Amino acid sequence: MLLQQIITGISIGGIYALLATGYSLIYSLLDFSNWSHGEFAMIGAYVAIVFSNILGTPFLIAAVMGVIGGAAISFLSERFAYRRIRSNGAPNMFLMIAAMGLSNVFQQAANLIFTGQYRSYSFKLPVSTIKIGQAYIGVLDLISLGITAVILVVLIYLINKTKFGLDVRAIACNQKAARVLGIRVDQSIATVFLLAGSLAGTAGILYGMKYNVFPTMGNVGLKAFIASVIGGLGSVPGAIVGAVLLGVLETLVSAYISSSLRDFFSFALLIVLLLVKPSGLFGVDVQDKA
């Protein structure tokens, strides 16, 4: 039973990690909390619903279009909202306020277009289980875990072993110095938003497969924020570890205590960590940021 809950928790944590890593990447570059990031997951899930349920395309194609949808909205948000604010020399707080506004706009638009009805994908989901010892592990959980593991390994390689990753790390250290060195800062930031949006779109589709698709599902982005803070804001490995810890904690609390107390324990962990180690498990001491 414990093994079953742990694997389920890691699977959920993997979905959180897809969101949290994109969140951390954006924070590391622009020093602001992108509160609309969860809505990119919601948009990706709804795009997949449109292609799968309404247009009748094969689910693989629908999923790809969902990922593209999340990436496109993220990219456009940076291009036409955040970049304009940055170019005006406005404080980072303005970026966070704009993100809150975008979050509300996307959520209300989804509610108007699709109503508040809970929707599920039309294709048959794998609901069978695999027996491992005395535990029965859901095939869907294993599929989700496998997909997220592959994506996160590729992401870590991209950040640590490629020129793009080197540029991103340079911008995160000192944006002005990166410009002097000839790094195309705006292009790199736009690419990070594109990457973060694709990760969010993937997370939204996996979340919709496990649960349902609904206008407020983007609120799961709050869990990504908690995971990012636990791991250390701006740290991609930290975001992954924080997300997995959060997923396992929530699953164990739901299984052995009460599902109604799941969020209580999540926020309690966040508060305790902020009191003991404000920079997070993998973070470094930095000045307070928006």
Short mmCIF file of C-alpha atoms in Angstrom, two decimals:
data_model
loop_
_atom_site.label_atom_id
_atom_site.label_comp_id
_atom_site.label_asym_id
_atom_site.label_seq_id
_atom_site.Cartn_x
_atom_site.Cartn_y
_atom_site.Cartn_z
CA MET A 1 0.00 0.00 0.00
CA LEU A 2 2.78 2.42 0.90
CA LEU A 3 4.65 1.68 -2.34
CA GLN A 4 1.46 2.29 -4.31
CA GLN A 5 0.94 5.67 -2.66
CA ILE A 6 4.56 6.71 -3.16
CA ILE A 7 4.51 5.88 -6.88
CA THR A 8 1.20 7.71 -7.26
CA GLY A 9 2.69 10.69 -5.40
CA ILE A 10 5.78 10.71 -7.61
CA SER A 11 3.53 10.62 -10.68
CA ILE A 12 1.55 13.63 -9.45
CA GLY A 13 4.80 15.31 -8.41
CA GLY A 14 6.07 14.83 -11.95
CA ILE A 15 3.13 16.84 -13.28
CA TYR A 16 3.85 19.53 -10.71
CA ALA A 17 7.52 19.43 -11.78
CA LEU A 18 6.68 20.22 -15.41
CA LEU A 19 4.99 23.39 -14.22
CA ALA A 20 7.51 24.20 -11.50
CA THR A 21 10.55 23.98 -13.79
CA GLY A 22 9.02 26.44 -16.26
CA TYR A 23 8.08 28.67 -13.37
CA SER A 24 11.66 28.55 -12.03
CA LEU A 25 13.20 29.24 -15.43
CA ILE A 26 11.11 32.39 -15.86
CA TYR A 27 11.83 33.52 -12.31
CA SER A 28 15.56 33.01 -12.76
CA LEU A 29 15.57 35.37 -15.76
CA LEU A 30 13.06 38.06 -14.85
CA ASP A 31 12.85 37.88 -11.05
CA PHE A 32 9.06 37.84 -10.91
CA SER A 33 6.35 35.32 -10.12
CA ASN A 34 4.46 34.48 -13.31
CA TRP A 35 1.00 33.89 -11.83
CA SER A 36 -0.49 33.16 -15.25
CA HIS A 37 1.75 30.12 -15.74
CA GLY A 38 -0.91 27.67 -14.51
CA GLU A 39 -3.33 29.00 -17.12
CA PHE A 40 -0.95 27.91 -19.88
CA ALA A 41 -1.54 24.35 -18.63
CA MET A 42 -5.30 24.91 -18.71
CA ILE A 43 -5.13 26.28 -22.25
CA GLY A 44 -3.05 23.33 -23.42
CA ALA A 45 -5.57 20.93 -21.93
CA TYR A 46 -8.50 22.68 -23.62
CA VAL A 47 -6.74 22.81 -27.00
CA ALA A 48 -6.30 19.04 -26.74
CA ILE A 49 -10.00 18.73 -25.84
CA VAL A 50 -10.98 20.70 -28.95
CA PHE A 51 -8.85 18.59 -31.28
CA SER A 52 -9.71 15.28 -29.62
CA ASN A 53 -13.39 15.66 -28.72
CA ILE A 54 -14.68 18.22 -31.23
CA LEU A 55 -12.48 17.80 -34.32
CA GLY A 56 -12.03 14.06 -33.78
CA THR A 57 -8.29 13.90 -34.41
CA PRO A 58 -6.21 11.05 -32.94
CA PHE A 59 -5.26 11.82 -29.36
CA LEU A 60 -1.54 11.95 -30.10
CA ILE A 61 -2.14 14.76 -32.59
CA ALA A 62 -4.49 16.47 -30.12
CA ALA A 63 -1.84 16.24 -27.40
CA VAL A 64 0.82 17.74 -29.66
CA MET A 65 -1.52 20.60 -30.55
CA GLY A 66 -2.21 21.11 -26.84
CA VAL A 67 1.50 21.44 -26.13
CA ILE A 68 1.84 23.88 -29.03
CA GLY A 69 -1.15 25.83 -27.73
CA GLY A 70 0.38 26.24 -24.27
CA ALA A 71 3.71 27.25 -25.78
CA ALA A 72 2.11 29.76 -28.17
CA ILE A 73 0.08 31.53 -25.47
CA SER A 74 3.12 31.69 -23.20
CA PHE A 75 5.23 33.15 -26.02
CA LEU A 76 2.58 35.71 -26.97
CA SER A 77 2.16 36.74 -23.33
CA GLU A 78 5.86 37.52 -23.13
CA ARG A 79 5.99 39.22 -26.50
CA PHE A 80 2.99 41.54 -26.15
CA ALA A 81 2.71 42.02 -22.38
CA TYR A 82 5.81 41.31 -20.32
CA ARG A 83 8.34 42.58 -22.86
CA ARG A 84 6.53 45.89 -23.27
CA ILE A 85 6.52 46.37 -19.50
CA ARG A 86 10.24 45.53 -19.30
CA SER A 87 11.11 47.86 -22.17
CA ASN A 88 9.39 50.72 -20.34
CA GLY A 89 11.69 50.19 -17.39
CA ALA A 90 8.80 49.43 -15.04
CA PRO A 91 9.47 47.67 -11.71
CA ASN A 92 9.16 43.87 -11.58
CA MET A 93 6.05 44.28 -9.47
CA PHE A 94 4.28 45.48 -12.63
CA LEU A 95 5.14 42.20 -14.33
CA MET A 96 3.53 40.26 -11.49
CA ILE A 97 0.41 42.45 -11.61
CA ALA A 98 0.16 41.91 -15.37
CA ALA A 99 0.52 38.15 -14.81
CA MET A 100 -2.36 38.21 -12.33
CA GLY A 101 -4.47 40.07 -14.88
CA LEU A 102 -3.64 37.61 -17.64
CA SER A 103 -4.46 34.70 -15.35
CA ASN A 104 -7.91 36.10 -14.67
CA VAL A 105 -8.52 36.89 -18.36
CA PHE A 106 -7.55 33.39 -19.51
CA GLN A 107 -9.63 31.76 -16.79
CA GLN A 108 -12.73 33.84 -17.51
CA ALA A 109 -12.34 33.31 -21.27
CA ALA A 110 -12.23 29.53 -20.75
CA ASN A 111 -15.32 29.75 -18.57
CA LEU A 112 -17.20 31.74 -21.23
CA ILE A 113 -16.18 29.48 -24.11
CA PHE A 114 -16.39 26.06 -22.47
CA THR A 115 -18.65 26.86 -19.45
CA GLY A 116 -17.73 25.47 -16.05
CA GLN A 117 -18.51 21.91 -17.10
CA TYR A 118 -15.92 19.27 -16.28
CA ARG A 119 -14.70 17.57 -19.44
CA SER A 120 -12.70 14.44 -20.15
CA TYR A 121 -10.87 13.27 -23.25
CA SER A 122 -12.90 11.17 -25.67
CA PHE A 123 -10.29 8.47 -26.15
CA LYS A 124 -10.22 5.46 -23.82
CA LEU A 125 -7.82 6.05 -20.93
CA PRO A 126 -5.75 3.13 -19.61
CA VAL A 127 -7.44 2.38 -16.27
CA SER A 128 -5.85 -1.02 -15.65
CA THR A 129 -3.28 -1.68 -12.93
CA ILE A 130 -0.03 -3.58 -12.62
CA LYS A 131 0.71 -5.63 -9.50
CA ILE A 132 4.11 -4.97 -7.92
CA GLY A 133 4.45 -7.01 -4.75
CA GLN A 134 1.30 -6.26 -2.77
CA ALA A 135 0.71 -2.94 -4.50
CA TYR A 136 -1.44 -2.23 -7.54
CA ILE A 137 0.01 0.60 -9.62
CA GLY A 138 -2.16 2.40 -12.15
CA VAL A 139 -0.97 2.16 -15.76
CA LEU A 140 -1.92 5.82 -16.28
CA ASP A 141 0.32 6.82 -13.36
CA LEU A 142 3.22 4.86 -14.85
CA ILE A 143 2.68 6.40 -18.29
CA SER A 144 2.55 9.90 -16.80
CA LEU A 145 5.66 9.21 -14.74
CA GLY A 146 7.55 7.91 -17.77
CA ILE A 147 6.62 10.90 -19.94
CA THR A 148 7.57 13.45 -17.30
CA ALA A 149 10.85 11.67 -16.49
CA VAL A 150 11.95 11.74 -20.14
CA ILE A 151 10.97 15.40 -20.56
CA LEU A 152 12.74 16.49 -17.38
CA VAL A 153 15.94 14.62 -18.31
CA VAL A 154 15.94 16.35 -21.71
CA LEU A 155 15.30 19.70 -20.01
CA ILE A 156 18.21 19.26 -17.60
CA TYR A 157 20.47 18.34 -20.53
CA LEU A 158 19.25 21.38 -22.45
CA ILE A 159 20.00 23.72 -19.56
CA ASN A 160 23.39 22.27 -18.62
CA LYS A 161 24.90 21.04 -21.89
CA THR A 162 23.82 23.35 -24.70
CA LYS A 163 24.61 26.90 -25.80
CA PHE A 164 21.02 27.87 -25.16
CA GLY A 165 21.35 26.68 -21.57
CA LEU A 166 24.63 28.56 -21.19
CA ASP A 167 22.97 31.74 -22.46
CA VAL A 168 20.07 31.29 -20.04
CA ARG A 169 22.41 30.78 -17.09
CA ALA A 170 24.42 33.84 -18.11
CA ILE A 171 21.29 36.00 -18.30
CA ALA A 172 20.15 34.66 -14.93
CA CYS A 173 23.48 35.71 -13.40
CA ASN A 174 23.68 39.18 -14.92
CA GLN A 175 21.43 40.36 -17.72
CA LYS A 176 23.43 43.51 -18.50
CA ALA A 177 26.72 41.60 -18.70
CA ALA A 178 25.06 39.02 -20.95
CA ARG A 179 24.07 41.78 -23.39
CA VAL A 180 27.63 43.11 -23.42
CA LEU A 181 28.87 39.60 -24.24
CA GLY A 182 26.62 39.53 -27.30
CA ILE A 183 23.90 37.25 -25.97
CA ARG A 184 20.52 38.00 -27.52
CA VAL A 185 18.69 38.46 -24.23
CA ASP A 186 15.18 39.14 -25.54
CA GLN A 187 15.34 36.17 -27.89
CA SER A 188 16.55 33.88 -25.10
CA ILE A 189 13.78 35.09 -22.77
CA ALA A 190 11.18 34.50 -25.49
CA THR A 191 12.55 30.99 -26.03
CA VAL A 192 12.35 30.27 -22.30
CA PHE A 193 8.69 31.34 -22.30
CA LEU A 194 8.10 29.10 -25.31
CA LEU A 195 9.76 26.19 -23.52
CA ALA A 196 7.96 26.90 -20.24
CA GLY A 197 4.62 27.07 -22.06
CA SER A 198 5.21 23.73 -23.76
CA LEU A 199 6.03 22.15 -20.38
CA ALA A 200 2.87 23.68 -18.92
CA GLY A 201 0.79 22.44 -21.85
CA THR A 202 2.13 18.92 -21.31
CA ALA A 203 1.35 19.16 -17.60
CA GLY A 204 -2.19 20.32 -18.36
CA ILE A 205 -2.85 17.39 -20.68
CA LEU A 206 -1.49 14.85 -18.17
CA TYR A 207 -3.47 16.50 -15.37
CA GLY A 208 -6.61 16.40 -17.52
CA MET A 209 -6.05 12.72 -18.26
CA LYS A 210 -5.73 11.90 -14.57
CA TYR A 211 -8.59 14.11 -13.39
CA ASN A 212 -10.69 16.36 -15.67
CA VAL A 213 -10.37 19.54 -17.71
CA PHE A 214 -12.11 22.63 -16.28
CA PRO A 215 -11.57 26.43 -16.38
CA THR A 216 -9.99 26.74 -12.92
CA MET A 217 -7.59 23.82 -13.32
CA GLY A 218 -4.82 26.39 -13.84
CA ASN A 219 -4.90 26.91 -10.07
CA VAL A 220 -2.59 23.91 -9.94
CA GLY A 221 0.05 26.49 -10.81
CA LEU A 222 -0.06 27.44 -7.13
CA LYS A 223 1.34 23.98 -6.36
CA ALA A 224 4.12 24.71 -8.84
CA PHE A 225 4.89 27.89 -6.92
CA ILE A 226 5.02 25.98 -3.63
CA ALA A 227 7.29 23.35 -5.20
CA SER A 228 9.56 26.07 -6.59
CA VAL A 229 9.87 27.74 -3.19
CA ILE A 230 10.55 24.40 -1.48
CA GLY A 231 13.29 23.58 -3.96
CA GLY A 232 14.61 27.14 -4.21
CA LEU A 233 13.22 29.74 -6.59
CA GLY A 234 15.22 29.84 -9.81
CA SER A 235 16.66 26.33 -9.39
CA VAL A 236 15.44 23.78 -11.95
CA PRO A 237 16.74 20.72 -9.99
CA GLY A 238 15.24 22.26 -6.87
CA ALA A 239 11.86 22.67 -8.59
CA ILE A 240 11.88 18.99 -9.57
CA VAL A 241 12.78 17.79 -6.07
CA GLY A 242 10.28 20.17 -4.47
CA ALA A 243 7.52 19.02 -6.82
CA VAL A 244 8.15 15.33 -6.12
CA LEU A 245 8.24 15.93 -2.36
CA LEU A 246 4.99 17.87 -2.58
CA GLY A 247 3.29 15.21 -4.69
CA VAL A 248 4.29 12.41 -2.32
CA LEU A 249 3.28 14.44 0.75
CA GLU A 250 -0.16 15.21 -0.66
CA THR A 251 -0.75 11.59 -1.66
CA LEU A 252 0.28 10.22 1.74
CA VAL A 253 -1.84 12.79 3.57
CA SER A 254 -4.86 11.95 1.38
CA ALA A 255 -4.37 8.21 1.88
CA TYR A 256 -3.57 8.05 5.59
CA ILE A 257 -5.08 11.20 7.13
CA SER A 258 -7.69 13.05 5.06
CA SER A 259 -7.88 14.42 1.55
CA SER A 260 -9.47 17.58 2.95
CA LEU A 261 -6.22 18.30 4.83
CA ARG A 262 -3.98 17.90 1.80
CA ASP A 263 -3.59 21.61 1.08
CA PHE A 264 -3.19 22.34 4.80
CA PHE A 265 -0.11 20.14 4.99
CA SER A 266 1.27 21.56 1.71
CA PHE A 267 1.10 25.14 2.96
CA ALA A 268 2.32 24.09 6.41
CA LEU A 269 5.43 22.58 4.80
CA LEU A 270 5.94 25.81 2.85
CA ILE A 271 5.68 27.96 5.99
CA VAL A 272 8.03 25.75 8.01
CA LEU A 273 10.60 25.77 5.20
CA LEU A 274 10.42 29.55 4.86
CA LEU A 275 11.07 29.85 8.60
CA VAL A 276 13.96 27.36 8.62
CA LYS A 277 15.55 27.86 5.18
CA PRO A 278 14.02 30.79 3.27
CA SER A 279 16.15 30.17 0.19
CA GLY A 280 14.73 26.66 -0.25
CA LEU A 281 16.48 23.30 -0.40
CA PHE A 282 18.64 24.14 -3.42
CA GLY A 283 18.41 27.92 -3.47
CA VAL A 284 20.99 30.52 -2.59
CA ASP A 285 20.51 33.57 -0.41
CA VAL A 286 19.26 36.40 -2.58
CA GLN A 287 17.49 39.70 -2.09
CA ASP A 288 13.75 39.63 -1.81
CA LYS A 289 12.11 39.54 -5.26
CA ALA A 290 8.58 40.13 -6.50
#
